[in-house]
Short mmCIF file of C-alpha atoms in Angstrom, two decimals:
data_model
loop_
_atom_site.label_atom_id
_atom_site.label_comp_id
_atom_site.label_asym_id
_atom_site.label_seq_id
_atom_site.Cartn_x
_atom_site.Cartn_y
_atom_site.Cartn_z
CA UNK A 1 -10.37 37.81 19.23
CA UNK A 2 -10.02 37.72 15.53
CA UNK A 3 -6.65 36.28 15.97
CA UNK A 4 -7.25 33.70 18.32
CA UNK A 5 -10.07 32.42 16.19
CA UNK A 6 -7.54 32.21 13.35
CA UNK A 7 -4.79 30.17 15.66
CA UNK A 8 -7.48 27.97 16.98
CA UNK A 9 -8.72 27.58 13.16
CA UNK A 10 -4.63 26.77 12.25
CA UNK A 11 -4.40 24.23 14.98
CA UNK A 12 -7.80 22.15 13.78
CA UNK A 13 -6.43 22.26 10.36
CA UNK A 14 -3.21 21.08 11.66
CA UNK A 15 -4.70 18.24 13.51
CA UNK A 16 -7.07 17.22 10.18
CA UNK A 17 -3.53 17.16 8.54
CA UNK A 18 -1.98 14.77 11.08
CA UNK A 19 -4.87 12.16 10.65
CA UNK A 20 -4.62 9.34 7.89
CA UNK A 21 -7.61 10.37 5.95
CA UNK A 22 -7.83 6.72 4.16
CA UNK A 23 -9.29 5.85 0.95
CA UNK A 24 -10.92 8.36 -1.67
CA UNK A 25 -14.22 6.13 -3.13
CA UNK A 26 -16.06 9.22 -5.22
CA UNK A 27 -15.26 11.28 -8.19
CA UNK A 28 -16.14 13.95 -6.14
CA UNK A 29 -14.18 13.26 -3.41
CA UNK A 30 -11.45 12.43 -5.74
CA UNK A 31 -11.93 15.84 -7.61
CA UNK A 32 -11.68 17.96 -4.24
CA UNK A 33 -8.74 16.58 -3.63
CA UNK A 34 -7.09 16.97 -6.85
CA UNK A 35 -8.19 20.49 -7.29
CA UNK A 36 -6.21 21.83 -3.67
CA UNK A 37 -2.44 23.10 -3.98
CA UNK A 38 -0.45 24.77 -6.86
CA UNK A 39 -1.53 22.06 -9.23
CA UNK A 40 -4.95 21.89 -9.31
CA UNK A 41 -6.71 20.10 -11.95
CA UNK A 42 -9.95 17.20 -12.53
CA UNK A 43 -10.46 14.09 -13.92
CA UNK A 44 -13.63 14.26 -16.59
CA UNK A 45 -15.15 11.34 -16.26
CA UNK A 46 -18.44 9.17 -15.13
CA UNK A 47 -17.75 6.62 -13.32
CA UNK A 48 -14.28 5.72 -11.03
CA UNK A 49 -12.54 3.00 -12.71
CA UNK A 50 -11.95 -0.51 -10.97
CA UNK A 51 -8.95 0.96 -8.71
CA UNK A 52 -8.23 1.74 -5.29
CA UNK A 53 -7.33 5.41 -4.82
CA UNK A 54 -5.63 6.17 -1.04
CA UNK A 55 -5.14 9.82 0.06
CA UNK A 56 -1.10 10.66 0.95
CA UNK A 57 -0.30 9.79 4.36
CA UNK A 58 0.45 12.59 6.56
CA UNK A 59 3.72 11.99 7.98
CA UNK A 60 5.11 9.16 5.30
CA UNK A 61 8.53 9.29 6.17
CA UNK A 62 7.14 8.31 10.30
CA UNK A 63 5.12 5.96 8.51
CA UNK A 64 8.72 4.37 6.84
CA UNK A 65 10.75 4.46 10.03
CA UNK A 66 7.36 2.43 12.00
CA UNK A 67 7.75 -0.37 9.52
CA UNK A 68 8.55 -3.35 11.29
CA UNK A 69 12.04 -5.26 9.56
CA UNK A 70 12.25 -4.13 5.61
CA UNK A 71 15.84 -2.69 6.82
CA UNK A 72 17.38 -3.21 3.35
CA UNK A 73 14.36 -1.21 2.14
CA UNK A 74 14.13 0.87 4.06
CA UNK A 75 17.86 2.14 3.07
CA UNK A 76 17.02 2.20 -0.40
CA UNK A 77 14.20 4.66 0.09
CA UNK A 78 16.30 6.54 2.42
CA UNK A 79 19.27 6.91 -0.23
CA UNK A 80 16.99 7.61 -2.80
CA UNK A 81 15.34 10.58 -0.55
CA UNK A 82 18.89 11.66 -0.14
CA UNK A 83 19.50 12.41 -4.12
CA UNK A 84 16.33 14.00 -3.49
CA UNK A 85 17.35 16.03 -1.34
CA UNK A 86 20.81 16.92 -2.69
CA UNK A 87 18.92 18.19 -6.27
CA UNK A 88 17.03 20.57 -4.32
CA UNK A 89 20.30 21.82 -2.67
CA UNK A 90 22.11 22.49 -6.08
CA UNK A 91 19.01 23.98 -7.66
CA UNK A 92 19.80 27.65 -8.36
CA UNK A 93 23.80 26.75 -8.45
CA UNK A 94 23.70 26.94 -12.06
CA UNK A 95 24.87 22.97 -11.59
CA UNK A 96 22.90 20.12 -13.57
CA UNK A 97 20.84 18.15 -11.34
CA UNK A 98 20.70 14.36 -11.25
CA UNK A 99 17.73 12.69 -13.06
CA UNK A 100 15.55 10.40 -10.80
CA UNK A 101 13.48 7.16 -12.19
CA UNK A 102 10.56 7.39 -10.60
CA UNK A 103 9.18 4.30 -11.44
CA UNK A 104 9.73 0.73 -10.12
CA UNK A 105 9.04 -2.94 -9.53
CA UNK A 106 8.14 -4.28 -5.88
CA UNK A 107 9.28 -8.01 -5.32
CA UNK A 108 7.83 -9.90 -2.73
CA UNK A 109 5.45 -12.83 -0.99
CA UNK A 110 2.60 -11.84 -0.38
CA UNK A 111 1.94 -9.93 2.98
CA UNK A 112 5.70 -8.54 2.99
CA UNK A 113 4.48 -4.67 3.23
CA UNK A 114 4.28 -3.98 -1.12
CA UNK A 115 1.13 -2.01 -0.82
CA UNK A 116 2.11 -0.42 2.28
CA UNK A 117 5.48 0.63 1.08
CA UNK A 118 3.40 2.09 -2.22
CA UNK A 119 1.53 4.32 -0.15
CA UNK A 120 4.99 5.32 1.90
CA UNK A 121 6.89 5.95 -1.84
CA UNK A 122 3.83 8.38 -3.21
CA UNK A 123 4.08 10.42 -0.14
CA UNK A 124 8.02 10.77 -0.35
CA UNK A 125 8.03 11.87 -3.75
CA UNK A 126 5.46 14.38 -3.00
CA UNK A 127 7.52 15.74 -0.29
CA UNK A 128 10.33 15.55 -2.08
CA UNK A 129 8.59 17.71 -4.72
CA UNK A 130 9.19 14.88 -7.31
CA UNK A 131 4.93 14.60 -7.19
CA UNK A 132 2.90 17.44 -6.78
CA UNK A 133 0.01 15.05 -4.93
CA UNK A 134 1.07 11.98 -3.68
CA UNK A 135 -1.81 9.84 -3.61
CA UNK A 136 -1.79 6.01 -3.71
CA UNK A 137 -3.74 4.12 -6.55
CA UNK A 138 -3.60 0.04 -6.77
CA UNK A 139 -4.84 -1.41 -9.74
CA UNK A 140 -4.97 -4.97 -10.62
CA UNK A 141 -5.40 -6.94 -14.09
CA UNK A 142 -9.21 -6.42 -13.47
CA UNK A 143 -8.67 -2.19 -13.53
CA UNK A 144 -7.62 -2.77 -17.08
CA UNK A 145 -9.10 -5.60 -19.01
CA UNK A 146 -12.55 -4.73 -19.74
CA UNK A 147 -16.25 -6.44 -19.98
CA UNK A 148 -15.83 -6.24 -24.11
CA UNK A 149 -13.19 -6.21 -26.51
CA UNK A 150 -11.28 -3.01 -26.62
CA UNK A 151 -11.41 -1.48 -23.37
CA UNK A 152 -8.01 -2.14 -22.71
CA UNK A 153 -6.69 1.33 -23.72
CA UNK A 154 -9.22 3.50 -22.33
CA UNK A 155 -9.32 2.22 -18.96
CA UNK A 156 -5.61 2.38 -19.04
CA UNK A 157 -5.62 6.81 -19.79
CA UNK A 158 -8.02 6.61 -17.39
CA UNK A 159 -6.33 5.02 -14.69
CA UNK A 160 -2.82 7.42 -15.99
CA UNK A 161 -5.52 10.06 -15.47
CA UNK A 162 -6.59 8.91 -12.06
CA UNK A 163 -3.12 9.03 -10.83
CA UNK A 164 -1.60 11.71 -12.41
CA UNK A 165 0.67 13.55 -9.77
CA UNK A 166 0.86 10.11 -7.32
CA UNK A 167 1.76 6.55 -7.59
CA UNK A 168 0.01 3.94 -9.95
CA UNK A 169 0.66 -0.12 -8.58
CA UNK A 170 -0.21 -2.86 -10.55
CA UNK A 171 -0.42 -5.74 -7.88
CA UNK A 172 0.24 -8.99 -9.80
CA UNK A 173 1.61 -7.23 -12.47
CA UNK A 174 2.46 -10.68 -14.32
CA UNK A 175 -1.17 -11.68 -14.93
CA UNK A 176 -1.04 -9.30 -17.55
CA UNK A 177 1.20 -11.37 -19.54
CA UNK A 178 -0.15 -14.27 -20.92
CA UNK A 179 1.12 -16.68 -23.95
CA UNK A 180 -2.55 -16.58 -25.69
CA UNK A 181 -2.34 -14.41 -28.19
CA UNK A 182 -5.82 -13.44 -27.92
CA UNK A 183 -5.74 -12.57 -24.22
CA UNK A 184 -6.75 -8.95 -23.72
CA UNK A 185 -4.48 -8.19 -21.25
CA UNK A 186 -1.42 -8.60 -23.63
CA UNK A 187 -1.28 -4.84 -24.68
CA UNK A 188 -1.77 -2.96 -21.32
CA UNK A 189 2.09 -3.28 -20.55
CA UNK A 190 3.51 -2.36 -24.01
CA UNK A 191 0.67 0.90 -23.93
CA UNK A 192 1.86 1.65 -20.46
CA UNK A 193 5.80 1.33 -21.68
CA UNK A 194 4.68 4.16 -24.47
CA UNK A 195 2.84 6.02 -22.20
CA UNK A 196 5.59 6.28 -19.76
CA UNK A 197 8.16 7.27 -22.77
CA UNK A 198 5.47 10.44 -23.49
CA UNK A 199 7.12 13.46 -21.97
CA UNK A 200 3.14 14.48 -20.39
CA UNK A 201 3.70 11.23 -18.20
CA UNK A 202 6.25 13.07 -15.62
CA UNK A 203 4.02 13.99 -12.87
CA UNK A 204 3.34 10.30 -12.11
CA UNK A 205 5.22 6.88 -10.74
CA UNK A 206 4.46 3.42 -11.72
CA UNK A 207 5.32 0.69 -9.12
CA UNK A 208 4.87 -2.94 -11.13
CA UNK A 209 3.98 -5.91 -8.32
CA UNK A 210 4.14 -9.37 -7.57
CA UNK A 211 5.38 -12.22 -6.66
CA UNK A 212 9.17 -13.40 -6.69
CA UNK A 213 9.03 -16.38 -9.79
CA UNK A 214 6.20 -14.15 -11.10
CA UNK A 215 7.93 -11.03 -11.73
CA UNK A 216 11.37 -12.51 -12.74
CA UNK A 217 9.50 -14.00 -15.29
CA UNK A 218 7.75 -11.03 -16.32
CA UNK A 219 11.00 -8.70 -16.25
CA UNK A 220 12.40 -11.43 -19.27
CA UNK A 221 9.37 -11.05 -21.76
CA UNK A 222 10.35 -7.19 -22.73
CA UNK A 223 13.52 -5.53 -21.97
CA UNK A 224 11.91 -2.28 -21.47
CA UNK A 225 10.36 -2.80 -18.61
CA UNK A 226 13.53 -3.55 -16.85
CA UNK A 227 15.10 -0.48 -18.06
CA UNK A 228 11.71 1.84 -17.90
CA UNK A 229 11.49 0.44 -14.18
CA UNK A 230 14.73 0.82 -12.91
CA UNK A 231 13.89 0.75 -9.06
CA UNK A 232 13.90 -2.86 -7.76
CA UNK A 233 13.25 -3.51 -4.42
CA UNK A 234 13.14 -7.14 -2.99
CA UNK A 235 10.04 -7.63 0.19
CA UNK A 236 11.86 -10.29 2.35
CA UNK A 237 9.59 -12.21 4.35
CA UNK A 238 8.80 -11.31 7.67
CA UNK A 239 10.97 -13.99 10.34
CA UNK A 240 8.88 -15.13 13.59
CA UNK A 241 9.90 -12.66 16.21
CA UNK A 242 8.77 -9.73 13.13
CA UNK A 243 5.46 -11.07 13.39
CA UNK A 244 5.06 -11.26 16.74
CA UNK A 245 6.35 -7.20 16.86
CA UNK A 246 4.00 -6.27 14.20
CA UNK A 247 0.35 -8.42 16.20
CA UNK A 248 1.52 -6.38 19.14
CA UNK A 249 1.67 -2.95 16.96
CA UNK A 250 -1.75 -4.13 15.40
CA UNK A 251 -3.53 -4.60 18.85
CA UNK A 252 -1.74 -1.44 20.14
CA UNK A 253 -3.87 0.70 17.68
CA UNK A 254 -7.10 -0.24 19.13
CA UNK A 255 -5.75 0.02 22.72
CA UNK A 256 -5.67 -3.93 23.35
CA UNK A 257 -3.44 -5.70 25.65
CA UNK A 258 -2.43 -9.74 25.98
CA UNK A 259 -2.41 -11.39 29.41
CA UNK A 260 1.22 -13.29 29.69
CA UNK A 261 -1.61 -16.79 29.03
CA UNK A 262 -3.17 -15.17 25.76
CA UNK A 263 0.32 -14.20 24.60
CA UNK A 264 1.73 -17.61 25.05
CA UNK A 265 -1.25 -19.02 23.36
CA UNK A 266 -0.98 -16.43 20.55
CA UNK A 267 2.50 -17.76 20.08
CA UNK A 268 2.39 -20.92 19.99
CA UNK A 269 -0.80 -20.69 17.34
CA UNK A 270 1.22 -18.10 15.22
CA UNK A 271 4.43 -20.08 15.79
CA UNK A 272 2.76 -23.50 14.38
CA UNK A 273 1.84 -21.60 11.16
CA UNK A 274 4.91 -20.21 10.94
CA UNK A 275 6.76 -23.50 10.94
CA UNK A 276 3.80 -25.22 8.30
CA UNK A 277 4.10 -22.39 6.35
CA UNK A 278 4.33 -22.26 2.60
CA UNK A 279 4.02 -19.15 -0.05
CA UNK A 280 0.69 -20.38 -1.50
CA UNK A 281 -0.97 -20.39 2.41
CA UNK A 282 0.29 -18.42 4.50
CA UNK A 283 0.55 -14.52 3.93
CA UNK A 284 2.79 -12.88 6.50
CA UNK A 285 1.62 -9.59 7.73
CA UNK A 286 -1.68 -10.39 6.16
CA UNK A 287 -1.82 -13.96 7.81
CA UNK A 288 -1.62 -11.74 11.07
CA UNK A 289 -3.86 -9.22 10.30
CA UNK A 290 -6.48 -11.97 9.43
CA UNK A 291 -5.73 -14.16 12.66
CA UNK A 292 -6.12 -10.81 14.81
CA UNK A 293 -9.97 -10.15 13.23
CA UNK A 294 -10.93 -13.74 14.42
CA UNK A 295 -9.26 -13.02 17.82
CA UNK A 296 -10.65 -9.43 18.18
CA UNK A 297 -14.41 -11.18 17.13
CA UNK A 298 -13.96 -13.55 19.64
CA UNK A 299 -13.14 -11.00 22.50
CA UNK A 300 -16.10 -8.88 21.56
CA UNK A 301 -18.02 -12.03 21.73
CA UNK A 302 -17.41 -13.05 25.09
CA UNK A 303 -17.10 -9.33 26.25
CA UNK A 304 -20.83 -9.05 25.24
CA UNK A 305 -22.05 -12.50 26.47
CA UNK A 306 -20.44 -11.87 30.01
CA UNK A 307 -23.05 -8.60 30.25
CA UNK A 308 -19.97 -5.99 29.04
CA UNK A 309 -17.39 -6.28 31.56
CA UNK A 310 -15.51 -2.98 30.90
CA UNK A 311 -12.67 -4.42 33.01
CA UNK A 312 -12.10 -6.68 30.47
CA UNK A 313 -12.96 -4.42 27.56
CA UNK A 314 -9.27 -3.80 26.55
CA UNK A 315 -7.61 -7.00 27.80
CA UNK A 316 -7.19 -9.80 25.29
CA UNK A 317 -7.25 -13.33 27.31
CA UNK A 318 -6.52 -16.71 25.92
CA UNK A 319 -10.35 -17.55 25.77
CA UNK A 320 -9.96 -14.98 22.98
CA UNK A 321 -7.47 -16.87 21.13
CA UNK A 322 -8.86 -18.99 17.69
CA UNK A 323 -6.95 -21.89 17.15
CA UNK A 324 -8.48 -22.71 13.79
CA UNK A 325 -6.11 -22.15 11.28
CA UNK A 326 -8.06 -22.59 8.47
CA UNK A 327 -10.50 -20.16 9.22
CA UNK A 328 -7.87 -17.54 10.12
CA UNK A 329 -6.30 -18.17 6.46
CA UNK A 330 -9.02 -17.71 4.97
CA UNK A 331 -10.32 -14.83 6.71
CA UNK A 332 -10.35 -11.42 4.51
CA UNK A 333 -9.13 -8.47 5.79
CA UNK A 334 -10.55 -5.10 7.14
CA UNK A 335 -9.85 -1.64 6.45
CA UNK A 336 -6.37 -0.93 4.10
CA UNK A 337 -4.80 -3.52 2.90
CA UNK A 338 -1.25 -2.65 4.13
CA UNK A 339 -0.19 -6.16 3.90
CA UNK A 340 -0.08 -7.16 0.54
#
C-alpha cells in the first residue's frame, strides 16, 4: 500500500541519515547540501577553494562519547552542550539567555584527535541549534595565501562563505604569522578578527589549530584573538595502553582480528615507538593509523599470494606485522584525517 511504501521510504531515509556521508569535493555537491533545511542558501562561485569541506556526522554526540581518552575534553564539550541546552529551556520564559562563544583554539601534538574533535564540535552546535548546518571545513595557510599578490582577502570571504552555518579550522594556525613584513599571510588573521566582529558572521565557528609552543606563541602577537577565541581546549597526548585501544577500534571497522602472536608483535613494535618517541616523529593516533595501512597491505599481500585463503581473510597474523618504522612514519594516511 501507499502507506507502506511511505514507511519503507522513511526507514531508507533513516538509514542514509545514520551513515557518515564523508567529504563534500564539488560545488555542486556542496550546493545540494547547503540548499536542504530551513536555511537554504548557495555559494556563487567557480571553483572550490583549497579547503576540505566534511558533511556533519550523523550521530556527533556517539561520535564524542567513542573517542578513545580526551576525558578532560570531552567534559568541556559536554558542559558547554549543557548551557546549550539550558538556553533552549528558558527560551519563551521572558528570561535573558546566556551568550555562547562559538569560536575557539584547539591545542595539541599532532595526532591527538584536533580534526576529529572539529568535525564532533560542528555537529553539536548544529544540534544544539547554535548552527543551522554543521559541516566541517579545514583550511590551512595554503587555503588563504594565494598564487599572486592580493588574494589574501578574497579567498578568505570565500572560505567565510564556504562555511557559513558550520565550523571553519585553520590547522597550523601559527604559520600565518610570520615576522617578514612582506609575508602575505600577515593579514588573514587581523581580516578574520574583523570579520568575526561583523554581526553577518553569527551563523559560523572558527576553531584556530596547532601545535602547543606554536599556538602559545601565536595567542601573544594580538590580544584579540585570545579574547575573540575564548574556547581553549588542550589535546593531551594519547599514553600507550590509548593507542593500543584505539589500533583495536581501527581494525574493528574493517572486521579484522589479531592472533594473541600478531598482537604481541604489534605491541612490542608500537611500544618501541612509543618509548623513542618525540613530537617532531611520531604522531599519535596518526602514527597508528599509518602503521595499520602497512600492516593491512601486508595481510592483503600474503592473503593474495597464498591463492585467497578466506579463512584467513579477516585474521591479522604476525607475518602481517611491518617492523620498519621508518616506513610506517612516513606513510600518509587514507580516507579522513581524524588524527590530526
Amino acid at each position: 500500500s501507499a502507506e507502506d511504501l511511505s514507511s519503507e521510504e522513511e526507514e531508507s531515509q533513516n538509514e542514509k541519515d545514520d551513515i557518515d556521508r564523508g567529504r563534500i569535493t564539488t560545488l555542486r555537491d556542496l550546493n545540494i547540501f547547503l540548499d536542504n533545511g530551513p536555511h537554504a542558501r548557495t555559494v556563487e562561485m567557480d571553483s572550490m577553494p583549497n579547503v576540505e569541506i566534511y558533511y556533519p556526522l550523523p550521530n556527533p554526540q556517539a561520535a564524542l562519547d567513542n573517542l578513545t581518552g580526551l576525558d578532560s575534553i570531552k567534559e568541556k564539550v559536554s558542559d558547554f552542550s549543557c548551557l546549550a541546552l539550558y538556553n533552549k529551556l528558558k527560551n519563551g520564559t521572558g528570561s535573558a539567555t546566556h551568550s555562547l562563544n562559538l569560536h575557539g583554539t584547539f591545542i595539541g601534538n599532532p595526532g591527538t584527535g584536533k580534526s576529529t574533535m572539529g568535525r564532533i564540535w560542528a555537529g553539536l552546535l548544529k544540534e544544539h541549534n547554535q548552527l543551522s548546518h554543521g559541516h566541517f571545513v579545514l583550511a590551512t595557510r595554503s587555503s588563504f595565501v594565494g598564487t599572486r599578490w592580493g588574494l589574501e582577502e578574497e579567498n578568505l570571504i570565500k572560505i567565510l562563505d564556504i562555511a557559513e552555518g558550520g565550523t571553519l579550522m585553520i590547522d597550523e594556525a601559527y604559520s600565518l604569522v610570520s615576522a617578514h613584513p612582506q609575508d602575505p599571510g600577515r593579514i588573514v588573521l587581523p581580516l578574520l578578527l574583523n570579520k568575526l566582529a561583523d554581526e553577518n558572521y553569527r551563523n559560523i565557528s572558527v576553531i584556530l589549530a596547532g601545535y602547543p609552543n606554536e599556538m602559545e606563541s601565536l595567542l601573544k602577537t594580538n590580544p584579540g584573538i585570545t579574547s575573540r577565541f575564548a574556547n581553549t581546549f588542550e589535546f593531551p597526548d594519547f599514553s600507550f595502553d590509548q593507542l593500543c585501544e584505539i589500533a583495536v577500534n581501527r581494525i574493528h571497522k574493517y572486521d579484522y582480528e589479531f592472533t594473541p602472536e600478531a598482537d604481541a608483535k604489534f605491541k612490542e613494535v608500537l611500544g618501541d615507538a612509543y618509548a623513542k618517541k618525540d613530537r617532531t616523529h611520531f604522531g599519535n593516533a596518526r602514527f597508528v593509523a599509518n602503521y595499520l595501512e602497512r600492516v593491512y597491505l601486508q595481510h592483503a599481500r600474503r592473503i593474495v599470494k597464498s591463492g585467497g585463503d578466506t579463512e584467513q581473510l579477516f585474521l591479522i597474523t604476525a607475518d602481517d606485522i611491518v617492523p620498519n618504522l621508518k616506513a610506517i612514519s612516513q606513510a600518509s594516511g587514507i580516507g579522513f584525517a581524524p588524527s590530526r
